[in-house]
Tab-separated table of C-alpha atoms in Angstrom:
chain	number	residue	atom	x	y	z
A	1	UNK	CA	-23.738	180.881	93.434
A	2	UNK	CA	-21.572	181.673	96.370
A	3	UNK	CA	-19.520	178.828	95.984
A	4	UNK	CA	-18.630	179.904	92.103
A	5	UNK	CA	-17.654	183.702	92.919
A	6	UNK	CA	-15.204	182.254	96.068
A	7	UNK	CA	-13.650	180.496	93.545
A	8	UNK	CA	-13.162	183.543	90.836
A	9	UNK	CA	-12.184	185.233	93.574
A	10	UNK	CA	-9.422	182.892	94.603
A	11	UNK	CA	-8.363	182.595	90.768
A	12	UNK	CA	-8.546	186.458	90.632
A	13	UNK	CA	-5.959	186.727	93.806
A	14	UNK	CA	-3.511	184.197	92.329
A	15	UNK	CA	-3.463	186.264	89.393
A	16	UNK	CA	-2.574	189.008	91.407
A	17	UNK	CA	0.632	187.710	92.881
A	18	UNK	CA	3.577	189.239	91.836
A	19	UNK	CA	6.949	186.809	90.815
A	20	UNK	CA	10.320	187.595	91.505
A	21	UNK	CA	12.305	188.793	88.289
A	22	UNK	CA	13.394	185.816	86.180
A	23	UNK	CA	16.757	187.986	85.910
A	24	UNK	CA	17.376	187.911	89.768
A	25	UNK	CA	16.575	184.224	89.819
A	26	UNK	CA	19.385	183.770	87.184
A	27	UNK	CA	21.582	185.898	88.654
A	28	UNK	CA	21.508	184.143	92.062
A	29	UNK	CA	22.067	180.885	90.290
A	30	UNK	CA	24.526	181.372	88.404
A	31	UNK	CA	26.766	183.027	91.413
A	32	UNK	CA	26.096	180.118	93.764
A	33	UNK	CA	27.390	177.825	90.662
A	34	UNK	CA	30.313	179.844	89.628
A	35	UNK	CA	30.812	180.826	93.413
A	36	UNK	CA	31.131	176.927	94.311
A	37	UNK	CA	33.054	176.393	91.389
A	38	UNK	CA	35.398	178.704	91.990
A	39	UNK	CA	35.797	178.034	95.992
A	40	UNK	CA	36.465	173.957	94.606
A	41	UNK	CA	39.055	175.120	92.518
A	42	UNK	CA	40.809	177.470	94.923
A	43	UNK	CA	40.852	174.594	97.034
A	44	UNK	CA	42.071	172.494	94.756
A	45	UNK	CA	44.763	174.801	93.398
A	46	UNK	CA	47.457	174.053	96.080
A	47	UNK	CA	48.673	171.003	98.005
A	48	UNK	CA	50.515	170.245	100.866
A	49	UNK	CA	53.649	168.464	101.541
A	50	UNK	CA	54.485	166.695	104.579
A	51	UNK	CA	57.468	166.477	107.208
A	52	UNK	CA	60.061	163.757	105.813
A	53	UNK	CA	58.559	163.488	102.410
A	54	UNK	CA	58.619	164.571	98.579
A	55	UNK	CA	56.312	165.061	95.772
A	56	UNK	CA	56.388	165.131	92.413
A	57	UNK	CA	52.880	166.323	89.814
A	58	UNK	CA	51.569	164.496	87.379
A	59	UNK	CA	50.314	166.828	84.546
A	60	UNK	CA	47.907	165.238	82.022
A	61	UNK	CA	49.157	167.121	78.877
A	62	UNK	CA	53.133	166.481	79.869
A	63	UNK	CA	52.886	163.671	81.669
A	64	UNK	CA	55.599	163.875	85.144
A	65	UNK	CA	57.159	167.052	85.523
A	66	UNK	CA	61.049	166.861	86.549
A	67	UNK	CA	60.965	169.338	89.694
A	68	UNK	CA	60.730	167.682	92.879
A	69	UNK	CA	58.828	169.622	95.610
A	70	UNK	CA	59.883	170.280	99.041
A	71	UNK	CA	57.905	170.138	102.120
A	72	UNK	CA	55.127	172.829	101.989
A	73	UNK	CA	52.340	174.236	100.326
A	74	UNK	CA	52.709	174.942	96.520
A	75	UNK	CA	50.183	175.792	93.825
A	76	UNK	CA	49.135	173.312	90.619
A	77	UNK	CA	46.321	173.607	88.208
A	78	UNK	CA	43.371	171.810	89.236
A	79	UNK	CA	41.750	168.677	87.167
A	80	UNK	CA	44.688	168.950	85.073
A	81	UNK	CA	47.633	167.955	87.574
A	82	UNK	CA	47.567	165.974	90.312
A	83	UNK	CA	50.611	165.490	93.205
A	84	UNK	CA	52.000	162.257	94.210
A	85	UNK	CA	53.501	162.125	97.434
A	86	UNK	CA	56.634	159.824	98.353
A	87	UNK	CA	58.346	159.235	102.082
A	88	UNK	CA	61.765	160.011	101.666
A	89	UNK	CA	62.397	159.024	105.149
A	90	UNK	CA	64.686	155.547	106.234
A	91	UNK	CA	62.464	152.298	106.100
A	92	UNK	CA	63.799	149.087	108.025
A	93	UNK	CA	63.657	145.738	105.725
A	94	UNK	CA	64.322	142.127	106.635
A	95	UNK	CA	64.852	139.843	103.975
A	96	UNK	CA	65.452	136.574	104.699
A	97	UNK	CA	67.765	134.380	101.946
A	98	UNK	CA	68.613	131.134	101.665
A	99	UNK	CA	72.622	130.472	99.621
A	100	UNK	CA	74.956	128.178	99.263
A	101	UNK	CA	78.703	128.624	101.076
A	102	UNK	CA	82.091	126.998	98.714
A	103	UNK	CA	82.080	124.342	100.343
A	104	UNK	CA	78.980	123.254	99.351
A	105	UNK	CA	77.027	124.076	103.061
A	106	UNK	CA	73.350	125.158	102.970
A	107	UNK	CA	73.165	129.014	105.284
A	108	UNK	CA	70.310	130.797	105.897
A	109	UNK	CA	71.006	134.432	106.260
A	110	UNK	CA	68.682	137.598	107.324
A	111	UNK	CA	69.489	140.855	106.275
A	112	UNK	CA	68.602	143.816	107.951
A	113	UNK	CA	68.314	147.165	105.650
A	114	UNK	CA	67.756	150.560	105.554
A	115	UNK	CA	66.194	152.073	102.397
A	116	UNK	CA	64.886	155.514	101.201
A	117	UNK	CA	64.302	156.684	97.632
A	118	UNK	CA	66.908	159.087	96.052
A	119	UNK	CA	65.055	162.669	96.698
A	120	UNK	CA	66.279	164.324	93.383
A	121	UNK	CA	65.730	161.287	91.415
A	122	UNK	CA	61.804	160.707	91.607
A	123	UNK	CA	60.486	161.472	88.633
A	124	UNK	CA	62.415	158.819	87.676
A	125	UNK	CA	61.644	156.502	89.934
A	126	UNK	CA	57.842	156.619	89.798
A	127	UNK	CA	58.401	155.985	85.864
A	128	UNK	CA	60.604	153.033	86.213
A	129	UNK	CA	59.109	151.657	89.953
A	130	UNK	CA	55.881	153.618	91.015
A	131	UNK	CA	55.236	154.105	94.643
A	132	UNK	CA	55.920	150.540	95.835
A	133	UNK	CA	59.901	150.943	94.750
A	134	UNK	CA	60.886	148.803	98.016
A	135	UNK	CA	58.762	145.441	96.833
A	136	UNK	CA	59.587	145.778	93.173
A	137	UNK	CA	63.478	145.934	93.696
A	138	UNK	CA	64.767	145.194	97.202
A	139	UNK	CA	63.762	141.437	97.266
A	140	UNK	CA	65.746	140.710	94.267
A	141	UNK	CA	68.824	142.550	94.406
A	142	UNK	CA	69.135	141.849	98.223
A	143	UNK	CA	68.582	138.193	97.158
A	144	UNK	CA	71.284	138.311	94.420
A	145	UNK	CA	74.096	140.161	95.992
A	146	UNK	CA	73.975	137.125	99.270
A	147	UNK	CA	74.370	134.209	96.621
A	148	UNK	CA	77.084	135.707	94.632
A	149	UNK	CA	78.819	136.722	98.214
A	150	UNK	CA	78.298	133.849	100.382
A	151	UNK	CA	79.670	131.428	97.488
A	152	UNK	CA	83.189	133.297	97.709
A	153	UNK	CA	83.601	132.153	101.572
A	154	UNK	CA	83.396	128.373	103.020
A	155	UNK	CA	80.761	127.926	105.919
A	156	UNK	CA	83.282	128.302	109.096
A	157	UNK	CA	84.653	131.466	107.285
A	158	UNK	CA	81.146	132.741	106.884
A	159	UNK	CA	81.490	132.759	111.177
A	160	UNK	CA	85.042	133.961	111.934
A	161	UNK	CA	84.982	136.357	109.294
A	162	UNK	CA	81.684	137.782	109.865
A	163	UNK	CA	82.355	141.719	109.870
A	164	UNK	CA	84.167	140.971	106.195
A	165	UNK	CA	81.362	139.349	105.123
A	166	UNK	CA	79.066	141.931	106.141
A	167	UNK	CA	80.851	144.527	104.466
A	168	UNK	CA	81.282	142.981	100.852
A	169	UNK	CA	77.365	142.391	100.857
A	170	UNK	CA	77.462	145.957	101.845
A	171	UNK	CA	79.900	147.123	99.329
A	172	UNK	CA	77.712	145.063	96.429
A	173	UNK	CA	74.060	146.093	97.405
A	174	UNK	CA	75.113	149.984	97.635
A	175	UNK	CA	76.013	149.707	94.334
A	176	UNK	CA	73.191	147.421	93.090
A	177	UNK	CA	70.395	150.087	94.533
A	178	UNK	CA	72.131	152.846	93.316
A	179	UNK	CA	71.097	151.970	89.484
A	180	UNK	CA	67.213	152.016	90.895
A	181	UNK	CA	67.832	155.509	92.270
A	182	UNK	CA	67.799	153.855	95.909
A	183	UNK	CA	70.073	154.599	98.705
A	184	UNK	CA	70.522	152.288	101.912
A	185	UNK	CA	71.618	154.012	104.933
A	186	UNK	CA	72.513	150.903	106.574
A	187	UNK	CA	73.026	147.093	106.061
A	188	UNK	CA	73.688	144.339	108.328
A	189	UNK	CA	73.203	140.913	109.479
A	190	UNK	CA	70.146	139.782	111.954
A	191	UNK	CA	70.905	135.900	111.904
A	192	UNK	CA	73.314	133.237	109.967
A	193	UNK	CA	72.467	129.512	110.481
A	194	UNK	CA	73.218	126.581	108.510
A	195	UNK	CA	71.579	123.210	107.880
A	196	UNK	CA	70.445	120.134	110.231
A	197	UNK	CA	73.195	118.146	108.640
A	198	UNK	CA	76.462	120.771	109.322
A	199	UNK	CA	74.923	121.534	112.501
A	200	UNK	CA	74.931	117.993	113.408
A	201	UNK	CA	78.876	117.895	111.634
A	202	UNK	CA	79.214	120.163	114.003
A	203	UNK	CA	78.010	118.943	116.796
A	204	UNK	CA	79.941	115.385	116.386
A	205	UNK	CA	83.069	117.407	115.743
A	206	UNK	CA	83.014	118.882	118.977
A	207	UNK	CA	82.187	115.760	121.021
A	208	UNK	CA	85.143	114.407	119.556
A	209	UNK	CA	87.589	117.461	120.150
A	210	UNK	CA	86.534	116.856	124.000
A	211	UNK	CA	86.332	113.010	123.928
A	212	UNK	CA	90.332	113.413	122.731
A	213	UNK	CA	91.145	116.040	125.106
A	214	UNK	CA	89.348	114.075	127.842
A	215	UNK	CA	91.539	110.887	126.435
A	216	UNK	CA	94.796	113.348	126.089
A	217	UNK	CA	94.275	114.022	130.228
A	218	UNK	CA	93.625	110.730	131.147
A	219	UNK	CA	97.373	109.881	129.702
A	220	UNK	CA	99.032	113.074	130.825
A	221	UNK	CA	97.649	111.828	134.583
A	222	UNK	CA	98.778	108.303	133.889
A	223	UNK	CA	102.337	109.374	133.194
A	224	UNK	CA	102.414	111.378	136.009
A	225	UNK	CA	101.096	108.874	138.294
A	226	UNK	CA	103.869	106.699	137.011
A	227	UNK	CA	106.369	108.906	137.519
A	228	UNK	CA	105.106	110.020	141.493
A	229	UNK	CA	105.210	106.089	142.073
A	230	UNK	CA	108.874	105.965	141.168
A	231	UNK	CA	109.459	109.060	142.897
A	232	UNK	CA	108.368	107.923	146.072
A	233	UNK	CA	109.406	104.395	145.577
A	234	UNK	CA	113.259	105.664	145.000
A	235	UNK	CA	111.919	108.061	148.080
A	236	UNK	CA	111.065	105.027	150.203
A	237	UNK	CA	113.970	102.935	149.346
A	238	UNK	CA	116.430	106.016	149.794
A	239	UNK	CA	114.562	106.464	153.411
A	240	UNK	CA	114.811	102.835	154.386
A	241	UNK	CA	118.943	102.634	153.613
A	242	UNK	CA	119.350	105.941	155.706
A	243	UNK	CA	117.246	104.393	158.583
A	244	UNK	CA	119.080	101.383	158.255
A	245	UNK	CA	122.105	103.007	158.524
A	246	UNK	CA	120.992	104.963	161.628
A	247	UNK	CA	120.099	102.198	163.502
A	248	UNK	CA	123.171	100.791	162.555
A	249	UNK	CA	125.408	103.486	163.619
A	250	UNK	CA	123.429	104.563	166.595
A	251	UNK	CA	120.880	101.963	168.899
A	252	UNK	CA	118.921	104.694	170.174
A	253	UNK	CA	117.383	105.836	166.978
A	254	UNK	CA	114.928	103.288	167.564
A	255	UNK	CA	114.172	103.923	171.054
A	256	UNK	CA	113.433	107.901	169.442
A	257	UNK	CA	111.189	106.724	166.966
A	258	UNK	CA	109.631	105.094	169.665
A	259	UNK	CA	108.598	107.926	171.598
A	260	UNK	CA	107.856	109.708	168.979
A	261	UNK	CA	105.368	106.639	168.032
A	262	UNK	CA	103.765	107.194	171.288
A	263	UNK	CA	103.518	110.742	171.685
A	264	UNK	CA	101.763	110.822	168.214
A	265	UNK	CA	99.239	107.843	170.140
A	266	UNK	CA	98.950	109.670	173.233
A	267	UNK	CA	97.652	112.893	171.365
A	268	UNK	CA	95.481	110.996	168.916
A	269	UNK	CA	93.609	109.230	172.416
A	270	UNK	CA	93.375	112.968	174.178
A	271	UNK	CA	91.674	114.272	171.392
A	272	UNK	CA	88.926	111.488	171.111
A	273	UNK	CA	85.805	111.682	172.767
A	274	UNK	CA	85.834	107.710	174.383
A	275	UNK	CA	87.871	107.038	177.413
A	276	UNK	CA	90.497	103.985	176.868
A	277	UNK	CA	93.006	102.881	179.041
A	278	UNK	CA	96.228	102.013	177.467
A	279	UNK	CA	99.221	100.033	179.189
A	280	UNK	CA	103.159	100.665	178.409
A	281	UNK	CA	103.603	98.343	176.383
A	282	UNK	CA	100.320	99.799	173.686
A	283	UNK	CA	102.374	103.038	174.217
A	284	UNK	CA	105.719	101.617	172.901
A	285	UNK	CA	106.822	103.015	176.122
A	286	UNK	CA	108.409	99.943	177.574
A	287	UNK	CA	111.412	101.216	178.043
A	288	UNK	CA	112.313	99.439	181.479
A	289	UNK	CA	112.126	95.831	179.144
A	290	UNK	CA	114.038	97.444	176.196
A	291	UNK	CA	116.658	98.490	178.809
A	292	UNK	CA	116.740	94.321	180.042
A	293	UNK	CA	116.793	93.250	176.728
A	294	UNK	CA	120.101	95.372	176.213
C-alpha cells in the first residue's frame, strides 16, 4: 500500500544521513573541557593584594609559608594554596575598664588605641591569633596593664598627674603587644570618672572649702569693720577737741560754719524741682540776732 512504501521510504532516508565523525565530536569535547580547565586555573594562578594590606599563602602540603607578600599581583598554585589577606593599616579601639586606685577609689577609665599587626611577623600571627588578632588579645592586655597601673596612683593623683599616667599605661601596653607581634601607634585616654560615692566626697568637700572661705570673709570684714569704727570714732573725737578749741580761740568759727550750713541748704533747694520759701532764720542766716546776742 501507499502508506507502507512512504514509510520504507522515510526509514530508507534516515538511513541515508550521514553523522559527524565520532573523532571530531571527541575532539571538540575534550578542548572545551581542557580549554575551561585551563582558563579556571590561569585564573586562579595569581592573586591580588590590596593598598594598605599583606598576605600570607596557605599551602596544603607545608602548611603557612614564611614570606609575606607585598601589595600586588603574584602567582600561587591553584587548589593547592590559597592567600589570606590581612590590613596592616592603623585600627582605632576603645576599651572601656573598670580598676581600683591605692586608695581604695572605684575609676572607670576608656582607652583609646591604635593597633596594626606587625607586617613581617604574620605567619606568625595567623598561627598563634588568626585573622581576628584585635578581639583575641587587645581586650585582655589593655584590661591588665590599667589595673596593675591605676593601683600605683591614689584617685586625686590619677587627675593632677594625668599625662604620667597616660604614659606608664603607654610604656606597659607597648611592651605587652609586642609579645603578640602587635604594634600600637598610639594610646591615650578618652574619659576617667570615679564612683557615686567619691564624687559625692567630692562634692561635700568642696561645699565645705567655700562654706569656710565664705566664714574666713565674713571675719576678715568683721575685723575690719571694727577697726574703721575706731578709726573714725578716734576721727570724730580728734575733730570735736579741734572744733572745740576753735570756737574757743576764735567766736567766729561758728558764725563760718554757719554760712557754710546755709550755702550747702541754699544749693540743695535750687536744685529741687518744688518751690519753698525759706526765712533767715531756716537759713542759719540770722546774723543781725547773732550780732544782738553778742
Amino acid at each position: 500500500s501507499r502508506g507502507a512504501i512512504g514509510r520504507h521510504t522515510k526509514m530508507q532516508n534516515v538511513r541515508n544521513v550521514k553523522l559527524p565523525d565520532p573523532r571530531i565530536i571527541s575532539g571538540i569535547v575534550q578542548t572545551a573541557v581542557f580549554g575551561g580547565a585551563g582558563a579556571y586555573g590561569l585564573y586562579h594562578s595569581f592573586f591580588n593584594v590590596e593598598g594598605g594590606h599583606r598576605a600570607i599563602v596557605y599551602n596544603r602540603f607545608v602548611g603557612i609559608r614564611e614570606k609575606t607578600y607585598s601589595e600586588g599581583t603574584h602567582p600561587m598554585i591553584p587548589w593547592i594554596e590559597r592567600p589570606i589577606t590581612y590590613d596592616v593599616r592603623a585600627r582605632a579601639h576603645q576599651i572601656s575598664s573598670h580598676s581600683g586606685s591605692r586608695d581604695l577609689q572605684m575609676v572607670n577609665i576608656t582607652l583609646r588605641v591604635l593597633t596594626r599587626p606587625d607586617a613581617n611577623k604574620l605567619p606568625t600571627v595567623y598561627r598563634n591569633l588568626g585573622t581576628d588578632f584585635n578581639e583575641r588579645v587587645l581586650p585582655s592586655i589593655v584590661h591588665e596593664t590599667l589595673k596593675s597601673v591605676v593601683a600605683q596612683y591614689n584617685a586625686s593623683q590619677l587627675i593632677t598627674q594625668r599625662e604620667q599616667v597616660s604614659l606608664a599605661v603607654r610604656s606597659q601596653l607597648i611592651s605587652r603587644a609586642a609579645g603578640f607581634n602587635m604594634l600600637l601607634d598610639d594610646v591615650s585616654i578618652t574619659a576617667l570618672t570615679f564612683g557615686r560615692e567619691y564624687t559625692a566626697a567630692i562634692e561635700a568637700k568642696q561645699v565645705a572649702q567655700q562654706d569656710a572661705e565664705r566664714a574666713k570673709f565674713i571675719v576678715e570684714k568683721a575685723i575690719q569693720d571694727k577697726r574703721s569704727a575706731v578709726i573714725k570714732a578716734e576721727g570724730e573725737a580728734k575733730s570735736a577737741k579741734l572744733i572745740g578749741e576753735a570756737i574757743a580761740n576764735n567766736p567766729a568759727f561758728i558764725t563760718l560754719r554757719r554760712i557754710e550750713a546755709a550755702r550747702d541748704i541754699a544749693q540743695t533747694m535750687s536744685e529741687s524741682n518744688n518751690r519753698v520759701m525759706l526765712n533767715a532764720d531756716s537759713l542759719l542766716l540770722n546774723l543781725a540776732e547773732i550780732e544782738k546776742k553778742k
